[in-house]
CSV table of C-alpha atoms in Angstrom, one decimal:
chain,number,residue,atom,x,y,z
A,195,UNK,CA,0.0,0.0,0.0
A,196,UNK,CA,1.3,3.4,-0.9
A,197,UNK,CA,2.0,6.1,1.7
A,198,UNK,CA,0.0,9.2,1.6
A,199,UNK,CA,2.9,11.1,0.2
A,200,UNK,CA,3.4,8.5,-2.5
A,201,UNK,CA,-0.2,8.6,-3.3
A,202,UNK,CA,-0.1,12.4,-3.5
A,203,UNK,CA,2.9,12.3,-5.8
A,204,UNK,CA,1.2,9.7,-8.1
A,205,UNK,CA,-2.0,11.7,-8.1
A,206,UNK,CA,-0.2,14.8,-9.1
A,207,UNK,CA,1.7,13.0,-11.8
A,208,UNK,CA,-1.6,11.6,-13.2
A,209,UNK,CA,-3.1,15.0,-13.1
A,210,UNK,CA,-0.2,16.5,-15.0
A,211,UNK,CA,-0.3,13.7,-17.6
A,212,UNK,CA,-4.1,14.0,-18.1
A,213,UNK,CA,-4.0,17.8,-18.5
A,214,UNK,CA,-1.1,17.8,-20.9
A,215,UNK,CA,-3.1,17.1,-24.1
A,216,UNK,CA,-5.5,19.8,-23.4
A,217,UNK,CA,-2.8,22.4,-22.8
A,218,UNK,CA,-0.9,21.3,-25.9
A,219,UNK,CA,-4.0,21.5,-28.1
A,220,UNK,CA,-4.8,25.0,-26.8
A,221,UNK,CA,-1.2,26.2,-27.5
A,222,UNK,CA,-1.3,24.7,-31.0
A,223,UNK,CA,-4.6,26.3,-31.8
A,224,UNK,CA,-3.4,29.6,-30.7
A,225,UNK,CA,-0.3,29.2,-32.8
A,226,UNK,CA,-2.3,28.3,-35.9
A,227,UNK,CA,-4.6,31.3,-35.4
A,228,UNK,CA,-1.6,33.6,-35.3
A,229,UNK,CA,0.0,32.1,-38.5
A,230,UNK,CA,-3.2,31.7,-40.5
A,231,UNK,CA,-4.7,35.2,-39.9
A,232,UNK,CA,-4.8,37.0,-43.2
A,233,UNK,CA,-2.9,40.3,-43.6
A,234,UNK,CA,-5.1,43.3,-44.0
A,235,UNK,CA,-4.4,45.1,-47.4
A,236,UNK,CA,-5.8,48.4,-48.5
A,237,UNK,CA,-5.9,49.3,-52.2
A,238,UNK,CA,-5.7,52.8,-53.6
A,239,UNK,CA,-6.6,53.6,-57.2
A,240,UNK,CA,-8.9,55.7,-59.2
A,241,UNK,CA,-9.1,55.4,-63.1
A,242,UNK,CA,-10.3,52.4,-65.1
A,243,UNK,CA,-6.7,51.0,-65.6
A,244,UNK,CA,-6.5,50.6,-61.8
A,245,UNK,CA,-9.5,48.2,-61.9
A,246,UNK,CA,-7.4,45.5,-63.5
A,247,UNK,CA,-5.1,45.6,-60.5
A,248,UNK,CA,-8.0,45.5,-58.1
A,249,UNK,CA,-9.4,42.5,-59.9
A,250,UNK,CA,-6.1,40.7,-59.6
A,251,UNK,CA,-6.1,41.4,-55.8
A,252,UNK,CA,-9.7,40.2,-55.5
A,253,UNK,CA,-8.9,36.9,-57.3
A,254,UNK,CA,-5.7,36.3,-55.3
A,255,UNK,CA,-7.4,37.1,-51.9
A,256,UNK,CA,-10.2,34.5,-52.6
A,257,UNK,CA,-7.7,31.6,-53.1
A,258,UNK,CA,-7.8,29.0,-50.3
A,259,UNK,CA,-4.1,29.6,-49.5
A,260,UNK,CA,-4.3,33.4,-49.7
A,261,UNK,CA,-2.2,35.4,-47.2
A,262,UNK,CA,-4.2,38.6,-47.4
A,263,UNK,CA,-7.6,40.1,-47.6
A,264,UNK,CA,-8.7,43.4,-49.2
A,265,UNK,CA,-9.8,45.3,-46.1
A,266,UNK,CA,-10.7,48.6,-47.8
A,267,UNK,CA,-10.4,50.7,-51.0
A,268,UNK,CA,-9.3,54.3,-51.2
A,269,UNK,CA,-10.2,56.3,-54.3
A,270,UNK,CA,-10.9,59.8,-55.6
A,271,UNK,CA,-14.3,61.3,-54.6
A,272,UNK,CA,-17.2,61.3,-57.1
A,273,UNK,CA,-16.8,64.0,-59.8
A,274,UNK,CA,-18.3,65.3,-63.0
A,275,UNK,CA,-17.3,63.0,-65.9
A,276,UNK,CA,-18.3,62.2,-69.5
A,277,UNK,CA,-20.1,64.6,-71.8
A,278,UNK,CA,-23.2,64.7,-69.7
A,279,UNK,CA,-21.1,66.1,-66.8
A,280,UNK,CA,-22.9,63.8,-64.3
A,281,UNK,CA,-21.4,63.4,-60.9
A,282,UNK,CA,-20.2,59.8,-60.9
A,283,UNK,CA,-18.0,57.6,-58.6
A,284,UNK,CA,-14.5,56.9,-59.8
A,285,UNK,CA,-14.1,54.0,-62.1
A,286,UNK,CA,-12.5,52.0,-59.4
A,287,UNK,CA,-15.3,52.7,-56.9
A,288,UNK,CA,-17.9,51.8,-59.4
A,289,UNK,CA,-16.0,48.6,-60.3
A,290,UNK,CA,-15.7,47.6,-56.6
A,291,UNK,CA,-19.4,48.1,-56.0
A,292,UNK,CA,-20.3,46.1,-59.1
A,293,UNK,CA,-18.2,43.3,-57.6
A,294,UNK,CA,-20.2,43.5,-54.4
A,295,UNK,CA,-17.6,45.2,-52.3
A,296,UNK,CA,-19.1,46.9,-49.2
A,297,UNK,CA,-19.7,50.6,-50.0
A,298,UNK,CA,-18.8,51.6,-46.4
A,299,UNK,CA,-15.3,50.3,-47.0
A,300,UNK,CA,-14.8,52.5,-50.0
A,301,UNK,CA,-13.1,55.7,-48.7
A,302,UNK,CA,-13.1,58.8,-50.9
A,303,UNK,CA,-11.1,61.6,-49.2
A,304,UNK,CA,-10.4,64.8,-51.1
A,305,UNK,CA,-6.9,64.7,-49.7
A,306,UNK,CA,-5.1,61.7,-48.1
A,307,UNK,CA,-3.9,64.0,-45.3
A,308,UNK,CA,-7.3,64.8,-43.9
A,309,UNK,CA,-7.4,64.1,-40.2
A,310,UNK,CA,-10.8,62.4,-40.3
A,311,UNK,CA,-9.6,60.1,-43.1
A,312,UNK,CA,-6.4,59.3,-41.3
A,313,UNK,CA,-8.3,58.3,-38.2
A,314,UNK,CA,-10.6,56.1,-40.2
A,315,UNK,CA,-7.7,54.6,-42.1
A,316,UNK,CA,-5.7,53.9,-38.9
A,317,UNK,CA,-8.8,52.2,-37.4
A,318,UNK,CA,-8.7,49.6,-40.2
A,319,UNK,CA,-5.3,48.5,-38.9
A,320,UNK,CA,-3.9,48.0,-42.4
A,321,UNK,CA,-0.6,46.1,-42.8
A,322,UNK,CA,0.0,46.8,-46.5
A,323,UNK,CA,-1.2,49.4,-49.0
A,324,UNK,CA,-1.0,48.9,-52.8
A,325,UNK,CA,-1.4,52.0,-55.0
A,326,UNK,CA,-2.1,52.1,-58.7
A,327,UNK,CA,-2.7,55.5,-60.3
A,328,UNK,CA,-4.5,56.8,-57.2
A,329,UNK,CA,-3.9,60.4,-58.1
A,330,UNK,CA,-3.3,61.9,-54.7
A,331,UNK,CA,-0.1,62.7,-52.8
A,332,UNK,CA,0.3,60.4,-49.7
A,333,UNK,CA,1.7,62.4,-46.7
A,334,UNK,CA,4.2,61.0,-44.2
A,335,UNK,CA,1.4,60.5,-41.6
A,336,UNK,CA,-0.3,58.1,-44.0
A,337,UNK,CA,2.9,56.2,-45.0
A,338,UNK,CA,3.7,55.5,-41.3
A,339,UNK,CA,0.4,53.6,-40.7
A,340,UNK,CA,0.7,50.3,-42.7
A,341,UNK,CA,3.3,48.1,-40.9
A,342,UNK,CA,4.6,46.5,-44.1
A,343,UNK,CA,4.6,49.8,-46.0
A,344,UNK,CA,3.0,51.0,-49.3
A,345,UNK,CA,3.9,49.5,-52.7
A,346,UNK,CA,3.2,51.4,-55.9
A,347,UNK,CA,2.7,50.0,-59.4
A,348,UNK,CA,4.5,52.6,-61.7
A,349,UNK,CA,4.3,52.3,-65.5
A,350,UNK,CA,7.9,52.9,-66.3
A,351,UNK,CA,11.3,51.5,-65.6
A,352,UNK,CA,12.3,53.5,-62.6
A,353,UNK,CA,14.2,55.7,-62.1
A,354,UNK,CA,13.1,56.7,-65.6
A,355,UNK,CA,10.0,58.8,-66.1
A,356,UNK,CA,9.1,59.6,-62.5
A,357,UNK,CA,5.9,61.6,-62.2
A,358,UNK,CA,2.3,61.9,-63.4
A,359,UNK,CA,2.6,61.0,-67.1
A,360,UNK,CA,5.3,58.3,-67.6
A,361,UNK,CA,3.5,56.6,-70.4
A,362,UNK,CA,2.7,59.7,-72.4
A,363,UNK,CA,6.2,61.2,-72.0
A,364,UNK,CA,7.9,57.9,-73.0
A,365,UNK,CA,5.8,57.8,-76.2
A,366,UNK,CA,6.4,61.5,-76.8
A,367,UNK,CA,10.2,60.8,-76.6
A,368,UNK,CA,9.9,58.0,-79.1
A,369,UNK,CA,11.6,55.4,-76.9
A,370,UNK,CA,11.3,51.8,-78.1
A,371,UNK,CA,11.3,50.2,-74.6
A,372,UNK,CA,9.5,50.9,-71.4
A,373,UNK,CA,8.2,48.8,-68.6
A,374,UNK,CA,6.5,48.6,-65.2
A,375,UNK,CA,8.0,48.8,-61.7
A,376,UNK,CA,7.0,47.7,-58.2
A,377,UNK,CA,8.5,50.2,-55.7
A,378,UNK,CA,8.0,51.1,-52.1
A,379,UNK,CA,6.4,54.5,-51.7
A,380,UNK,CA,8.5,57.2,-50.0
A,381,UNK,CA,7.8,60.9,-49.5
A,382,UNK,CA,9.9,61.8,-52.6
A,383,UNK,CA,8.1,61.3,-55.9
A,384,UNK,CA,8.5,57.7,-57.2
A,385,UNK,CA,11.9,57.4,-55.6
A,386,UNK,CA,11.5,54.4,-53.3
A,387,UNK,CA,13.4,51.1,-53.5
A,388,UNK,CA,12.4,49.0,-56.5
A,389,UNK,CA,11.2,45.5,-55.6
A,390,UNK,CA,10.8,44.2,-59.2
A,391,UNK,CA,10.4,45.5,-62.8
A,392,UNK,CA,9.4,44.1,-66.2
A,393,UNK,CA,10.5,45.5,-69.6
A,394,UNK,CA,8.0,45.9,-72.4
A,395,UNK,CA,8.9,46.8,-76.1
A,396,UNK,CA,6.9,49.6,-77.6
A,397,UNK,CA,5.2,49.2,-81.0
A,398,UNK,CA,5.6,52.4,-83.1
A,399,UNK,CA,1.8,52.6,-83.6
A,400,UNK,CA,0.6,52.0,-80.0
A,401,UNK,CA,-1.1,54.9,-78.3
A,402,UNK,CA,-1.0,56.0,-74.7
A,403,UNK,CA,-4.3,54.5,-73.5
A,404,UNK,CA,-3.5,51.1,-75.0
A,405,UNK,CA,0.1,51.1,-73.6
A,406,UNK,CA,-1.1,52.2,-70.2
A,407,UNK,CA,-3.6,49.3,-70.1
A,408,UNK,CA,-0.9,46.9,-71.2
A,409,UNK,CA,1.5,48.1,-68.5
A,410,UNK,CA,-1.0,47.9,-65.7
A,411,UNK,CA,-2.0,44.4,-66.8
A,412,UNK,CA,1.7,43.4,-66.6
A,413,UNK,CA,2.0,45.2,-63.3
A,414,UNK,CA,-0.9,43.3,-61.8
A,415,UNK,CA,0.8,39.9,-62.6
A,416,UNK,CA,4.1,41.2,-61.3
A,417,UNK,CA,2.4,42.3,-58.0
A,418,UNK,CA,0.7,39.0,-57.4
A,419,UNK,CA,4.0,37.2,-58.0
A,420,UNK,CA,5.8,39.4,-55.5
A,421,UNK,CA,3.1,39.6,-52.9
A,422,UNK,CA,4.3,36.6,-50.8
A,423,UNK,CA,7.7,38.2,-50.2
A,424,UNK,CA,6.2,41.6,-49.6
A,425,UNK,CA,3.8,40.2,-47.0
A,426,UNK,CA,6.6,38.1,-45.3
A,427,UNK,CA,8.8,41.2,-45.2
A,428,UNK,CA,11.6,39.7,-47.2
A,429,UNK,CA,11.0,42.1,-50.2
A,430,UNK,CA,12.5,44.9,-48.1
A,431,UNK,CA,15.9,43.2,-48.1
A,432,UNK,CA,16.0,42.6,-51.9
A,433,UNK,CA,14.6,45.9,-53.0
A,434,UNK,CA,17.1,48.0,-55.0
A,435,UNK,CA,17.8,51.6,-54.2
A,436,UNK,CA,17.2,53.8,-57.3
A,437,UNK,CA,20.2,55.4,-59.0
A,438,UNK,CA,19.4,59.1,-58.7
A,439,UNK,CA,21.9,60.0,-61.5
A,440,UNK,CA,19.7,58.2,-64.0
A,441,UNK,CA,16.4,59.7,-62.8
A,442,UNK,CA,14.2,61.5,-65.4
A,443,UNK,CA,10.9,63.3,-64.9
A,444,UNK,CA,7.5,62.8,-66.6
A,445,UNK,CA,5.6,66.0,-65.7
A,446,UNK,CA,1.8,66.3,-66.0
A,447,UNK,CA,0.4,66.9,-69.5
A,448,UNK,CA,-1.2,70.3,-70.2
A,449,UNK,CA,-3.8,71.2,-72.7
A,450,UNK,CA,-1.6,73.8,-74.3
A,451,UNK,CA,0.8,71.0,-75.4
A,452,UNK,CA,-1.9,69.5,-77.7
A,453,UNK,CA,-1.1,71.9,-80.6
A,454,UNK,CA,0.8,70.5,-83.6
A,455,UNK,CA,3.2,72.7,-85.4
A,456,UNK,CA,4.1,71.5,-88.8
A,457,UNK,CA,7.6,73.0,-88.8
A,458,UNK,CA,8.5,70.0,-86.6
A,459,UNK,CA,9.6,66.7,-88.1
A,460,UNK,CA,6.9,64.1,-88.9
A,461,UNK,CA,8.2,61.6,-86.4
A,462,UNK,CA,8.0,64.2,-83.6
A,463,UNK,CA,4.4,64.9,-84.5
A,464,UNK,CA,3.6,61.2,-84.9
A,465,UNK,CA,4.9,60.5,-81.4
A,466,UNK,CA,3.0,63.4,-80.0
A,467,UNK,CA,-0.3,62.2,-81.5
A,468,UNK,CA,0.3,58.7,-79.9
A,469,UNK,CA,1.4,60.2,-76.6
A,470,UNK,CA,-1.6,62.6,-76.2
A,471,UNK,CA,-4.3,60.2,-77.6
A,472,UNK,CA,-7.4,60.3,-75.4
A,473,UNK,CA,-6.5,63.5,-73.4
A,474,UNK,CA,-5.7,66.2,-74.3
A,475,UNK,CA,-5.6,64.9,-77.9
A,476,UNK,CA,-3.7,66.7,-80.7
A,477,UNK,CA,-4.9,69.7,-82.6
A,478,UNK,CA,-3.8,71.8,-85.6
A,479,UNK,CA,-5.1,74.9,-87.4
A,480,UNK,CA,-5.5,75.2,-91.2
A,481,UNK,CA,-6.6,78.1,-93.3
A,482,UNK,CA,-9.0,77.4,-96.2
A,483,UNK,CA,-10.6,79.7,-98.7
A,484,UNK,CA,-14.3,80.0,-99.3
A,485,UNK,CA,-14.5,80.1,-103.1
A,486,UNK,CA,-17.7,82.1,-103.1
A,487,UNK,CA,-16.5,84.9,-100.8
A,488,UNK,CA,-12.8,84.6,-101.2
A,489,UNK,CA,-12.4,84.8,-97.5
A,490,UNK,CA,-9.9,82.6,-95.6
A,491,UNK,CA,-11.4,80.6,-92.7
A,492,UNK,CA,-9.3,79.1,-89.9
A,493,UNK,CA,-10.4,75.5,-89.2
A,494,UNK,CA,-9.3,73.6,-86.2
A,495,UNK,CA,-8.5,69.9,-86.7
A,496,UNK,CA,-8.2,67.2,-84.1
A,497,UNK,CA,-5.7,64.6,-85.3
A,498,UNK,CA,-6.4,61.2,-83.8
A,499,UNK,CA,-4.2,58.6,-85.5
A,500,UNK,CA,-1.1,58.9,-87.6
A,501,UNK,CA,1.5,57.1,-89.6
A,502,UNK,CA,4.9,58.2,-90.9
A,503,UNK,CA,6.0,57.8,-94.5
A,504,UNK,CA,9.1,58.9,-96.4
A,505,UNK,CA,8.5,61.8,-98.8
A,506,UNK,CA,9.3,59.6,-101.8
A,507,UNK,CA,6.3,57.4,-101.0
A,508,UNK,CA,3.8,60.2,-101.7
A,509,UNK,CA,3.5,61.5,-105.3
A,510,UNK,CA,1.9,64.7,-106.5
A,511,UNK,CA,1.6,68.2,-105.1
A,512,UNK,CA,4.2,70.9,-104.4
A,513,UNK,CA,6.6,70.4,-101.6
A,514,UNK,CA,4.7,72.8,-99.4
A,515,UNK,CA,1.2,71.8,-100.3
A,516,UNK,CA,-1.3,69.9,-98.3
A,517,UNK,CA,-2.9,67.5,-100.7
A,518,UNK,CA,-5.4,64.6,-100.9
A,519,UNK,CA,-3.8,61.7,-102.7
A,520,UNK,CA,-3.9,57.9,-102.6
A,521,UNK,CA,-6.7,58.1,-100.1
A,522,UNK,CA,-4.8,60.2,-97.7
A,523,UNK,CA,-4.4,63.8,-96.6
A,524,UNK,CA,-0.8,64.7,-97.0
A,525,UNK,CA,0.5,67.4,-94.6
A,526,UNK,CA,4.0,68.9,-95.2
A,527,UNK,CA,6.3,68.7,-92.1
A,528,UNK,CA,9.5,70.3,-91.2
A,529,UNK,CA,12.9,68.8,-90.4
A,530,UNK,CA,16.3,68.6,-92.1
A,531,UNK,CA,16.4,67.7,-95.8
A,532,UNK,CA,19.2,65.8,-97.5
A,533,UNK,CA,20.3,64.0,-94.3
A,534,UNK,CA,18.0,61.0,-94.4
A,535,UNK,CA,14.3,60.9,-94.3
A,536,UNK,CA,12.4,60.5,-91.0
A,537,UNK,CA,10.0,57.8,-92.3
A,538,UNK,CA,12.5,56.4,-94.8
A,539,UNK,CA,16.1,57.1,-93.8
A,540,UNK,CA,17.4,56.0,-97.2
A,541,UNK,CA,15.3,58.5,-99.1
A,542,UNK,CA,17.5,61.5,-98.3
A,543,UNK,CA,14.4,63.6,-97.9
A,544,UNK,CA,11.8,64.3,-95.2
A,545,UNK,CA,8.7,62.3,-94.1
A,546,UNK,CA,4.9,62.4,-94.2
A,547,UNK,CA,2.6,62.2,-91.2
A,548,UNK,CA,-0.5,60.3,-91.9
A,549,UNK,CA,-3.6,60.4,-89.7
A,550,UNK,CA,-5.1,57.1,-90.6
A,551,UNK,CA,-8.4,55.6,-91.4
A,552,UNK,CA,-11.1,55.8,-90.1
A,553,UNK,CA,-12.2,59.1,-88.6
A,554,UNK,CA,-8.6,60.3,-88.3
A,555,UNK,CA,-9.5,64.0,-88.5
A,556,UNK,CA,-12.1,65.9,-86.6
A,557,UNK,CA,-13.0,69.5,-86.7
A,558,UNK,CA,-13.1,70.5,-83.0
A,559,UNK,CA,-15.9,72.4,-81.3
A,560,UNK,CA,-15.2,75.0,-78.7
A,561,UNK,CA,-15.8,74.0,-75.1
A,562,UNK,CA,-14.4,74.3,-71.6
A,563,UNK,CA,-11.1,72.6,-71.0
A,564,UNK,CA,-10.7,69.7,-68.5
A,565,UNK,CA,-7.9,68.2,-66.5
A,566,UNK,CA,-8.4,64.5,-65.9
A,567,UNK,CA,-7.2,62.4,-63.0
A,568,UNK,CA,-3.7,61.1,-63.1
A,569,UNK,CA,-3.2,58.5,-65.8
A,570,UNK,CA,-6.9,58.8,-66.8
A,571,UNK,CA,-7.3,59.2,-70.6
A,572,UNK,CA,-10.5,61.1,-71.4
A,573,UNK,CA,-11.9,61.9,-74.9
A,574,UNK,CA,-13.5,65.3,-75.2
A,575,UNK,CA,-13.4,68.5,-77.2
A,576,UNK,CA,-11.4,71.5,-76.0
A,577,UNK,CA,-11.2,75.2,-76.0
A,578,UNK,CA,-9.7,76.6,-79.2
A,579,UNK,CA,-8.6,80.1,-78.1
A,580,UNK,CA,-5.0,79.7,-79.2
A,581,UNK,CA,-4.0,82.2,-81.9
A,582,UNK,CA,-0.4,81.2,-82.3
A,583,UNK,CA,0.4,81.8,-86.0
A,584,UNK,CA,3.0,79.0,-85.9
A,585,UNK,CA,0.2,76.5,-85.7
A,586,UNK,CA,-1.7,77.9,-88.7
A,587,UNK,CA,-1.2,76.5,-92.2
A,588,UNK,CA,-1.9,79.2,-94.8
A,589,UNK,CA,-4.2,78.6,-97.8
A,590,UNK,CA,-1.1,78.1,-100.0
A,591,UNK,CA,-0.3,75.1,-98.0
A,592,UNK,CA,-3.8,73.7,-97.9
A,593,UNK,CA,-5.6,72.1,-100.8
A,594,UNK,CA,-4.2,74.1,-103.6
A,595,UNK,CA,-4.9,71.0,-105.7
A,596,UNK,CA,-6.5,67.6,-105.2
A,597,UNK,CA,-5.9,65.0,-107.9
A,598,UNK,CA,-9.0,63.0,-108.9
A,599,UNK,CA,-8.9,59.6,-107.2
A,600,UNK,CA,-9.3,56.5,-109.3
A,601,UNK,CA,-10.4,53.3,-107.6
A,602,UNK,CA,-10.2,54.8,-104.1
A,603,UNK,CA,-13.2,54.1,-101.8
A,604,UNK,CA,-13.7,56.2,-98.7
A,605,UNK,CA,-16.6,55.2,-96.5
A,606,UNK,CA,-19.0,57.9,-95.3
A,607,UNK,CA,-19.8,58.5,-91.6
A,608,UNK,CA,-22.7,56.5,-90.2
A,609,UNK,CA,-24.6,59.7,-89.3
A,610,UNK,CA,-26.4,61.8,-91.8
A,611,UNK,CA,-25.0,65.0,-93.2
A,612,UNK,CA,-26.3,68.3,-92.0
A,613,UNK,CA,-26.4,71.3,-94.3
A,614,UNK,CA,-23.6,73.7,-93.7
A,615,UNK,CA,-23.9,77.5,-93.4
A,616,UNK,CA,-23.1,79.2,-96.7
A,617,UNK,CA,-20.1,81.0,-95.2
A,618,UNK,CA,-18.4,77.7,-94.3
A,619,UNK,CA,-19.2,75.7,-97.5
A,620,UNK,CA,-16.0,74.7,-99.3
A,621,UNK,CA,-16.7,72.6,-102.4
A,622,UNK,CA,-14.1,70.1,-103.3
A,623,UNK,CA,-15.2,70.0,-107.0
A,624,UNK,CA,-15.8,67.2,-109.4
A,625,UNK,CA,-12.3,66.6,-110.6
A,626,UNK,CA,-12.9,68.0,-114.1
A,627,UNK,CA,-11.9,71.6,-113.5
A,628,UNK,CA,-8.3,72.7,-113.8
A,629,UNK,CA,-6.3,72.5,-110.6
A,630,UNK,CA,-4.4,75.6,-109.3
A,631,UNK,CA,-4.4,78.5,-106.9
A,632,UNK,CA,-7.2,80.2,-108.8
A,633,UNK,CA,-9.5,77.3,-108.5
A,634,UNK,CA,-8.9,75.7,-105.1
A,635,UNK,CA,-10.6,72.6,-103.9
A,636,UNK,CA,-11.2,72.6,-100.2
A,637,UNK,CA,-11.8,70.3,-97.2
A,638,UNK,CA,-15.6,70.5,-96.8
A,639,UNK,CA,-18.0,69.6,-99.6
A,640,UNK,CA,-21.5,70.7,-100.1
A,641,UNK,CA,-24.2,68.3,-98.9
A,642,UNK,CA,-25.3,67.6,-102.5
A,643,UNK,CA,-21.8,67.0,-103.8
A,644,UNK,CA,-20.4,64.1,-101.7
A,645,UNK,CA,-19.3,62.0,-104.6
A,646,UNK,CA,-16.6,59.3,-103.8
A,647,UNK,CA,-14.3,61.5,-101.7
A,648,UNK,CA,-15.8,61.9,-98.2
A,649,UNK,CA,-18.9,63.1,-96.4
A,650,UNK,CA,-18.6,65.5,-93.5
A,651,UNK,CA,-20.8,65.2,-90.5
A,652,UNK,CA,-21.7,68.5,-88.9
A,653,UNK,CA,-22.7,68.2,-85.2
A,654,UNK,CA,-22.5,72.0,-84.5
A,655,UNK,CA,-21.4,75.1,-86.5
A,656,UNK,CA,-17.8,74.4,-85.4
A,657,UNK,CA,-17.7,70.6,-85.5
A,658,UNK,CA,-17.4,67.9,-88.1
A,659,UNK,CA,-15.9,64.4,-88.3
A,660,UNK,CA,-14.3,63.2,-91.5
A,661,UNK,CA,-13.6,59.6,-92.4
A,662,UNK,CA,-10.2,60.1,-94.1
A,663,UNK,CA,-6.7,58.8,-94.2
A,664,UNK,CA,-4.4,61.8,-93.6
A,665,UNK,CA,-0.7,62.4,-94.2
A,666,UNK,CA,1.8,65.0,-92.9
A,667,UNK,CA,4.6,65.7,-95.4
A,668,UNK,CA,7.8,67.8,-95.3
């Protein structure tokens, strides 16, 4: 028989053994809860291109092995958009609501430094922020809140093209390669350490809206690939500090930059048309003569799409004449002659800029200007108050002669033609009268003389859309 002390010791031993599994289970469960809890991620973005990044995050967060959840979305407040000027939520906000994301978790501060917003943001206890064309400056107070930092998708190969318009400025410069970068956000503009980047070749016909969409699509995939290391914290160690000596800036586009001046080389104008596609667009002024009154009228054109040709590819017309040949409007451009053509370096001449089919030229109406959100391409018509004579082509350079076209078909617009005021009618002729300065043929035709050339659509006294192929020529 065991003594009382022995019995006590054995009882205590049994108690310890019996309680051990329960204690171990509790400890294990607690450990699992700590390791399996998803990180809280906040997404910041505003324009439509940001929606592709948000979709990628939604899809990744719904995976069974996901390490994070989208805890909230921060975007620009509702604003007047589109031609109707209706107050609408940002494209990202609308996209999130369409996906069923709770509207009370979509935050829309005017500025990210607002105290009320910062308190609300801090209460979310975010661990990581992802930005993609948010369009607002993030103050230091904001950047200190997420424990894992803020990572930005920037559509350039940093440190190149830091700023609000990296895609537009890259196209304007005519570079053949760009890319997308993942970088930590710091107070200095786009200057944080780079986690990863991907290069993208630039097609010589791609426009800014299309390239922007492509780069953010690539950036979304790059982000999802790098997210595990970012959430674990190891990305900090591998991120590369940017070389400040190689940094270039991509300042915001202004509406005044949209004017084309034909004393520039065709390739320069072509790159400008691609870069400014969407907003602010590219515009030019031409002078045409009303054959009935003899008056010269200034017409504003919006150039939408272009190609570049060597001067030896376009036949007919004087060197300084704007002509309509081979289904194209041919505009003379500047640049050095005899040193190799722009479009055809072996030609020894200049080059032609060709706004291409269809609807490549638009007569622009007068309206209020508009500055869009960062990275947001917007199509609209703009104020035409510029009177810079450098942007005006004189009558001698515009349609002094148009050769009759044989076997060339040009489709008419899908909307019906509206009769033009007498003062702005510019008959193009039937191709039978002699061609010369005393008998000019002009851009706009009378309603009853559409023939096989083109059919203008008038939507207001100052607006028309033409289905043409158009060329700029030195």
